[in-house]
Amino acid sequence: MSDRGEEKKASLPKAYDVEAREREEKKRKQRDGEEGNELDRFPVMMSFKAFLETQDDSITDEEALTKYGEYKLEFKRQKINEFFVLHKGQEWFRAKYHPTEFATRQERTEAAVRKRCDIFRELEAKGLLEGVVCTEDQETEVVKLLDSLVILLEGGNYEDI
């Protein structure tokens, strides 16, 4: 399988080969004596002008635009793949994108929303929302209502209010 990957890399045009561009950039910096910082590890998409310098001089405008569009798509695909490989083992990434962990998180979120809705309906049924308007002169009533809501959301009961 590695032979196939090597064949694929060998057949890639120079503009598409991110690793080759990184190597050339590193050699250029060593030659010119430039110090690299952490951001230099990540290749930047070539401008259209830089892309054209990697192409044959006989390329037409239409071909250049088409090939540059293909280059941009491939570059973005590679960036997304690098991001995935870099973060796939991290907890936040798994929680957000892994199918089973995403479903669990979704269920917890829905349960929390249902609980808030139930508490709101209870407060409404008990008449605690009547006459409360969010205005400056009713600040104490609004704060009391919000405190009651927090107590109920955190597992308290009406005796705690």
Tab-separated table of C-alpha atoms in Angstrom:
chain	number	residue	atom	x	y	z
A	1	MET	CA	0.000	0.000	0.000
A	2	SER	CA	2.927	2.352	0.666
A	3	ASP	CA	4.110	1.801	-2.906
A	4	ARG	CA	0.787	3.046	-4.115
A	5	GLY	CA	1.053	6.132	-1.905
A	6	GLU	CA	4.555	6.804	-3.231
A	7	GLU	CA	3.301	6.399	-6.820
A	8	LYS	CA	0.485	8.819	-6.099
A	9	LYS	CA	2.898	11.389	-4.654
A	10	ALA	CA	5.238	10.990	-7.600
A	11	SER	CA	2.375	11.633	-10.011
A	12	LEU	CA	1.206	14.764	-8.176
A	13	PRO	CA	2.089	18.061	-9.800
A	14	LYS	CA	4.555	20.041	-7.726
A	15	ALA	CA	1.904	22.595	-6.809
A	16	TYR	CA	-0.265	19.918	-5.175
A	17	ASP	CA	2.509	18.241	-3.193
A	18	VAL	CA	2.372	19.989	0.180
A	19	GLU	CA	5.301	18.027	1.588
A	20	ALA	CA	7.533	18.963	-1.346
A	21	ARG	CA	6.629	22.622	-0.935
A	22	GLU	CA	7.390	22.397	2.803
A	23	ARG	CA	10.790	20.832	2.084
A	24	GLU	CA	11.628	23.502	-0.479
A	25	GLU	CA	10.534	26.278	1.880
A	26	LYS	CA	12.664	24.797	4.678
A	27	LYS	CA	15.700	24.592	2.356
A	28	ARG	CA	15.140	28.189	1.234
A	29	LYS	CA	14.985	29.411	4.830
A	30	GLN	CA	18.140	27.511	5.762
A	31	ARG	CA	19.913	28.909	2.720
A	32	ASP	CA	18.747	32.473	3.406
A	33	GLY	CA	19.385	32.161	7.160
A	34	GLU	CA	15.814	32.996	8.137
A	35	GLU	CA	14.566	31.853	11.520
A	36	GLY	CA	11.276	30.011	11.426
A	37	ASN	CA	8.532	30.384	13.989
A	38	GLU	CA	5.775	27.957	14.906
A	39	LEU	CA	3.432	29.232	12.198
A	40	ASP	CA	5.973	28.330	9.510
A	41	ARG	CA	5.232	24.631	10.061
A	42	PHE	CA	1.884	25.084	8.381
A	43	PRO	CA	2.029	25.705	4.645
A	44	VAL	CA	0.016	28.583	3.273
A	45	MET	CA	-2.030	28.347	0.105
A	46	MET	CA	-0.117	29.700	-2.849
A	47	SER	CA	-1.298	32.836	-4.533
A	48	PHE	CA	-2.370	32.571	-8.141
A	49	LYS	CA	0.910	34.184	-9.185
A	50	ALA	CA	2.986	31.681	-7.184
A	51	PHE	CA	0.882	28.831	-8.591
A	52	LEU	CA	1.508	30.023	-12.150
A	53	GLU	CA	5.264	29.940	-11.507
A	54	THR	CA	4.994	26.179	-10.913
A	55	GLN	CA	3.195	25.622	-14.223
A	56	ASP	CA	4.451	25.226	-17.761
A	57	ASP	CA	4.801	28.516	-19.652
A	58	SER	CA	2.524	27.285	-22.433
A	59	ILE	CA	-0.530	27.006	-20.164
A	60	THR	CA	-3.608	28.925	-21.301
A	61	ASP	CA	-5.554	31.289	-19.065
A	62	GLU	CA	-8.511	28.904	-18.886
A	63	GLU	CA	-6.284	25.938	-18.014
A	64	ALA	CA	-4.494	28.017	-15.372
A	65	LEU	CA	-7.776	29.034	-13.748
A	66	THR	CA	-9.074	25.457	-13.832
A	67	LYS	CA	-5.873	24.016	-12.403
A	68	TYR	CA	-5.699	26.715	-9.708
A	69	GLY	CA	-9.281	25.912	-8.711
A	70	GLU	CA	-8.328	22.233	-8.473
A	71	TYR	CA	-5.243	23.160	-6.459
A	72	LYS	CA	-7.318	25.190	-3.993
A	73	LEU	CA	-9.803	22.347	-3.527
A	74	GLU	CA	-7.009	19.825	-2.966
A	75	PHE	CA	-5.216	22.179	-0.566
A	76	LYS	CA	-8.383	22.667	1.498
A	77	ARG	CA	-9.027	18.919	1.496
A	78	GLN	CA	-5.519	18.294	2.778
A	79	LYS	CA	-5.932	20.940	5.477
A	80	ILE	CA	-9.189	19.362	6.658
A	81	ASN	CA	-7.532	15.948	6.709
A	82	GLU	CA	-4.534	17.298	8.668
A	83	PHE	CA	-6.917	18.904	11.170
A	84	PHE	CA	-8.797	15.634	11.566
A	85	VAL	CA	-5.631	13.579	12.069
A	86	LEU	CA	-4.260	16.128	14.534
A	87	HIS	CA	-7.403	16.316	16.684
A	88	LYS	CA	-9.185	12.970	16.282
A	89	GLY	CA	-7.881	11.646	19.616
A	90	GLN	CA	-8.811	14.715	21.630
A	91	GLU	CA	-11.826	14.601	23.916
A	92	TRP	CA	-13.472	17.786	22.637
A	93	PHE	CA	-13.221	16.537	19.041
A	94	ARG	CA	-14.720	13.126	19.860
A	95	ALA	CA	-17.507	14.729	21.884
A	96	LYS	CA	-18.402	16.994	19.001
A	97	TYR	CA	-18.018	14.650	16.018
A	98	HIS	CA	-17.903	10.983	17.075
A	99	PRO	CA	-21.320	9.437	16.289
A	100	THR	CA	-21.902	7.650	19.602
A	101	GLU	CA	-20.532	10.429	21.782
A	102	PHE	CA	-22.434	13.027	19.745
A	103	ALA	CA	-25.681	11.104	20.284
A	104	THR	CA	-25.033	10.946	24.030
A	105	ARG	CA	-24.330	14.677	24.156
A	106	GLN	CA	-27.442	15.370	22.103
A	107	GLU	CA	-29.573	13.330	24.537
A	108	ARG	CA	-28.130	15.223	27.532
A	109	THR	CA	-28.826	18.539	25.839
A	110	GLU	CA	-32.411	17.573	25.024
A	111	ALA	CA	-32.963	16.371	28.619
A	112	ALA	CA	-31.666	19.698	29.965
A	113	VAL	CA	-33.983	21.651	27.649
A	114	ARG	CA	-36.951	19.496	28.693
A	115	LYS	CA	-36.099	20.092	32.362
A	116	ARG	CA	-35.969	23.870	31.831
A	117	CYS	CA	-39.294	23.765	30.033
A	118	ASP	CA	-40.891	21.676	32.806
A	119	ILE	CA	-39.617	24.054	35.487
A	120	PHE	CA	-40.927	27.044	33.530
A	121	ARG	CA	-44.339	25.412	33.266
A	122	GLU	CA	-44.315	24.626	37.006
A	123	LEU	CA	-43.437	28.225	37.851
A	124	GLU	CA	-46.184	29.400	35.525
A	125	ALA	CA	-48.728	26.974	37.042
A	126	LYS	CA	-47.864	28.098	40.583
A	127	GLY	CA	-48.387	31.717	39.546
A	128	LEU	CA	-44.825	32.803	40.225
A	129	LEU	CA	-44.557	34.431	36.790
A	130	GLU	CA	-47.681	36.575	37.129
A	131	GLY	CA	-47.017	40.271	37.368
A	132	VAL	CA	-43.303	39.917	36.758
A	133	VAL	CA	-42.111	42.214	33.986
A	134	CYS	CA	-38.488	42.698	33.055
A	135	THR	CA	-38.195	46.342	33.931
A	136	GLU	CA	-35.801	48.282	36.101
A	137	ASP	CA	-38.390	49.034	38.764
A	138	GLN	CA	-39.183	45.295	39.203
A	139	GLU	CA	-35.557	44.284	39.591
A	140	THR	CA	-36.066	42.525	42.932
A	141	GLU	CA	-38.953	40.401	41.587
A	142	VAL	CA	-36.944	39.402	38.497
A	143	VAL	CA	-33.900	38.492	40.627
A	144	LYS	CA	-36.124	36.469	42.977
A	145	LEU	CA	-37.653	34.615	40.004
A	146	LEU	CA	-34.237	33.871	38.491
A	147	ASP	CA	-32.898	32.685	41.856
A	148	SER	CA	-35.908	30.360	42.153
A	149	LEU	CA	-35.237	29.044	38.682
A	150	VAL	CA	-31.579	28.324	39.495
A	151	ILE	CA	-32.524	26.501	42.702
A	152	LEU	CA	-34.999	24.304	40.836
A	153	LEU	CA	-32.563	23.651	37.955
A	154	GLU	CA	-29.900	22.490	40.400
A	155	GLY	CA	-32.192	19.939	42.005
A	156	GLY	CA	-33.752	21.991	44.780
A	157	ASN	CA	-37.448	22.001	45.617
A	158	TYR	CA	-40.058	24.641	46.419
A	159	GLU	CA	-39.242	24.435	50.132
A	160	ASP	CA	-35.721	25.692	49.324
A	161	ILE	CA	-37.206	28.758	47.648
